Amino acid sequence: MLVPLAGSVPLVMGFAAVEATARNPLLPPPFLASGRRGAALLAVLLASAGGAAINFFLALYLQQVRGFSPLAASGAFVPFAVALAATVLVAGRVVGGSARGW
């Protein structure tokens, strides 16, 4: 578990070094200069990682403990996916529907 994490550190550092000197970087360094923006991105990263872990363990639980078939277990995630899609559509309208002004 720690080996992939330790292996990712030099890769992230290399990516940051390349992006800092690139003419048109994928992620401009000033983009992360704002403390609030960096904290928000970290929160999104942690929430996404937690959501992925929950989905993985919930699928295992549904199949191994509750006896769901793989198809039934994946079907159990459909209401969540529909609610998430609806939330994204509403949230896009609430914030103005664009990412300009970052």
PDB file of C-alpha atoms in Angstrom:
ATOM      1  CA  MET A   1       0.000   0.000   0.000  1.00  0.00           C
ATOM      2  CA  LEU A   2       2.804   2.417   0.783  1.00  0.00           C
ATOM      3  CA  VAL A   3       4.906   1.433  -2.249  1.00  0.00           C
ATOM      4  CA  PRO A   4       2.517   2.954  -4.840  1.00  0.00           C
ATOM      5  CA  LEU A   5       2.119   6.039  -2.670  1.00  0.00           C
ATOM      6  CA  ALA A   6       5.884   6.426  -2.310  1.00  0.00           C
ATOM      7  CA  GLY A   7       6.311   5.827  -6.042  1.00  0.00           C
ATOM      8  CA  SER A   8       3.818   8.548  -6.865  1.00  0.00           C
ATOM      9  CA  VAL A   9       5.749  11.248  -5.005  1.00  0.00           C
ATOM     10  CA  PRO A  10       8.624  11.509  -7.530  1.00  0.00           C
ATOM     11  CA  LEU A  11       6.125  11.353 -10.398  1.00  0.00           C
ATOM     12  CA  VAL A  12       4.119  14.256  -9.006  1.00  0.00           C
ATOM     13  CA  MET A  13       7.305  16.219  -8.360  1.00  0.00           C
ATOM     14  CA  GLY A  14       8.467  15.554 -11.937  1.00  0.00           C
ATOM     15  CA  PHE A  15       5.082  16.630 -13.292  1.00  0.00           C
ATOM     16  CA  ALA A  16       5.269  19.843 -11.251  1.00  0.00           C
ATOM     17  CA  ALA A  17       8.794  20.562 -12.518  1.00  0.00           C
ATOM     18  CA  VAL A  18       7.787  20.047 -16.150  1.00  0.00           C
ATOM     19  CA  GLU A  19       4.622  22.119 -15.772  1.00  0.00           C
ATOM     20  CA  ALA A  20       6.505  24.978 -14.094  1.00  0.00           C
ATOM     21  CA  THR A  21       8.753  25.360 -17.145  1.00  0.00           C
ATOM     22  CA  ALA A  22       6.223  24.510 -19.878  1.00  0.00           C
ATOM     23  CA  ARG A  23       5.096  27.175 -22.297  1.00  0.00           C
ATOM     24  CA  ASN A  24       1.426  26.157 -22.032  1.00  0.00           C
ATOM     25  CA  PRO A  25       1.084  24.105 -18.844  1.00  0.00           C
ATOM     26  CA  LEU A  26      -1.900  21.844 -18.201  1.00  0.00           C
ATOM     27  CA  LEU A  27      -2.189  23.250 -14.697  1.00  0.00           C
ATOM     28  CA  PRO A  28      -0.655  26.729 -14.367  1.00  0.00           C
ATOM     29  CA  PRO A  29       1.308  27.130 -11.111  1.00  0.00           C
ATOM     30  CA  PRO A  30      -0.476  30.394 -10.183  1.00  0.00           C
ATOM     31  CA  PHE A  31      -3.729  28.432 -10.284  1.00  0.00           C
ATOM     32  CA  LEU A  32      -2.760  26.713  -7.020  1.00  0.00           C
ATOM     33  CA  ALA A  33      -1.266  29.838  -5.444  1.00  0.00           C
ATOM     34  CA  SER A  34      -4.556  30.736  -3.793  1.00  0.00           C
ATOM     35  CA  GLY A  35      -4.803  28.992  -0.446  1.00  0.00           C
ATOM     36  CA  ARG A  36      -8.569  28.658  -0.729  1.00  0.00           C
ATOM     37  CA  ARG A  37      -8.386  27.111  -4.175  1.00  0.00           C
ATOM     38  CA  GLY A  38      -5.718  24.665  -3.075  1.00  0.00           C
ATOM     39  CA  ALA A  39      -7.753  23.694  -0.021  1.00  0.00           C
ATOM     40  CA  ALA A  40     -10.862  23.251  -2.169  1.00  0.00           C
ATOM     41  CA  LEU A  41      -8.971  21.024  -4.618  1.00  0.00           C
ATOM     42  CA  LEU A  42      -7.589  18.966  -1.742  1.00  0.00           C
ATOM     43  CA  ALA A  43     -11.104  18.564  -0.338  1.00  0.00           C
ATOM     44  CA  VAL A  44     -12.389  17.407  -3.735  1.00  0.00           C
ATOM     45  CA  LEU A  45      -9.496  14.950  -4.020  1.00  0.00           C
ATOM     46  CA  LEU A  46     -10.202  13.475  -0.591  1.00  0.00           C
ATOM     47  CA  ALA A  47     -13.951  13.305  -1.232  1.00  0.00           C
ATOM     48  CA  SER A  48     -13.378  11.560  -4.573  1.00  0.00           C
ATOM     49  CA  ALA A  49     -10.982   9.064  -3.023  1.00  0.00           C
ATOM     50  CA  GLY A  50     -13.462   8.392  -0.231  1.00  0.00           C
ATOM     51  CA  GLY A  51     -16.303   7.943  -2.692  1.00  0.00           C
ATOM     52  CA  ALA A  52     -14.288   5.475  -4.750  1.00  0.00           C
ATOM     53  CA  ALA A  53     -13.412   3.501  -1.623  1.00  0.00           C
ATOM     54  CA  ILE A  54     -17.036   3.451  -0.475  1.00  0.00           C
ATOM     55  CA  ASN A  55     -18.209   2.206  -3.868  1.00  0.00           C
ATOM     56  CA  PHE A  56     -15.590  -0.541  -3.887  1.00  0.00           C
ATOM     57  CA  PHE A  57     -16.364  -1.797  -0.400  1.00  0.00           C
ATOM     58  CA  LEU A  58     -20.113  -1.449  -0.848  1.00  0.00           C
ATOM     59  CA  ALA A  59     -19.947  -3.589  -3.998  1.00  0.00           C
ATOM     60  CA  LEU A  60     -17.980  -6.216  -2.075  1.00  0.00           C
ATOM     61  CA  TYR A  61     -20.489  -6.090   0.792  1.00  0.00           C
ATOM     62  CA  LEU A  62     -23.487  -6.441  -1.507  1.00  0.00           C
ATOM     63  CA  GLN A  63     -21.977  -9.435  -3.285  1.00  0.00           C
ATOM     64  CA  GLN A  64     -20.231 -11.305  -0.485  1.00  0.00           C
ATOM     65  CA  VAL A  65     -22.448 -10.569   2.530  1.00  0.00           C
ATOM     66  CA  ARG A  66     -25.861  -9.857   1.039  1.00  0.00           C
ATOM     67  CA  GLY A  67     -25.514 -12.396  -1.783  1.00  0.00           C
ATOM     68  CA  PHE A  68     -26.269 -10.024  -4.672  1.00  0.00           C
ATOM     69  CA  SER A  69     -25.161 -11.042  -8.147  1.00  0.00           C
ATOM     70  CA  PRO A  70     -22.675  -8.679  -9.798  1.00  0.00           C
ATOM     71  CA  LEU A  71     -25.467  -7.327 -12.003  1.00  0.00           C
ATOM     72  CA  ALA A  72     -27.802  -6.744  -9.054  1.00  0.00           C
ATOM     73  CA  ALA A  73     -25.011  -5.116  -7.053  1.00  0.00           C
ATOM     74  CA  SER A  74     -24.260  -2.717  -9.902  1.00  0.00           C
ATOM     75  CA  GLY A  75     -27.973  -2.008 -10.268  1.00  0.00           C
ATOM     76  CA  ALA A  76     -28.050  -0.930  -6.641  1.00  0.00           C
ATOM     77  CA  PHE A  77     -25.778   1.987  -7.591  1.00  0.00           C
ATOM     78  CA  VAL A  78     -28.148   3.329 -10.275  1.00  0.00           C
ATOM     79  CA  PRO A  79     -30.260   5.539  -7.949  1.00  0.00           C
ATOM     80  CA  PHE A  80     -27.108   7.169  -6.621  1.00  0.00           C
ATOM     81  CA  ALA A  81     -25.818   7.792 -10.153  1.00  0.00           C
ATOM     82  CA  VAL A  82     -29.138   9.336 -11.211  1.00  0.00           C
ATOM     83  CA  ALA A  83     -29.204  11.587  -8.132  1.00  0.00           C
ATOM     84  CA  LEU A  84     -25.596  12.622  -8.768  1.00  0.00           C
ATOM     85  CA  ALA A  85     -26.330  13.484 -12.405  1.00  0.00           C
ATOM     86  CA  ALA A  86     -29.356  15.556 -11.399  1.00  0.00           C
ATOM     87  CA  THR A  87     -27.320  17.366  -8.755  1.00  0.00           C
ATOM     88  CA  VAL A  88     -24.589  18.185 -11.260  1.00  0.00           C
ATOM     89  CA  LEU A  89     -27.105  19.647 -13.695  1.00  0.00           C
ATOM     90  CA  VAL A  90     -28.667  21.830 -10.997  1.00  0.00           C
ATOM     91  CA  ALA A  91     -25.301  22.884  -9.578  1.00  0.00           C
ATOM     92  CA  GLY A  92     -24.096  23.905 -13.048  1.00  0.00           C
ATOM     93  CA  ARG A  93     -27.018  26.273 -13.396  1.00  0.00           C
ATOM     94  CA  VAL A  94     -26.599  27.644  -9.874  1.00  0.00           C
ATOM     95  CA  VAL A  95     -22.951  28.597 -10.376  1.00  0.00           C
ATOM     96  CA  GLY A  96     -23.511  30.045 -13.824  1.00  0.00           C
ATOM     97  CA  GLY A  97     -22.571  27.103 -15.990  1.00  0.00           C
ATOM     98  CA  SER A  98     -18.986  28.108 -16.704  1.00  0.00           C
ATOM     99  CA  ALA A  99     -15.565  27.862 -15.188  1.00  0.00           C
ATOM    100  CA  ARG A 100     -14.502  31.345 -16.289  1.00  0.00           C
ATOM    101  CA  GLY A 101     -13.076  33.653 -13.694  1.00  0.00           C
ATOM    102  CA  TRP A 102     -10.702  31.152 -12.122  1.00  0.00           C
TER     103      TRP A 102
END
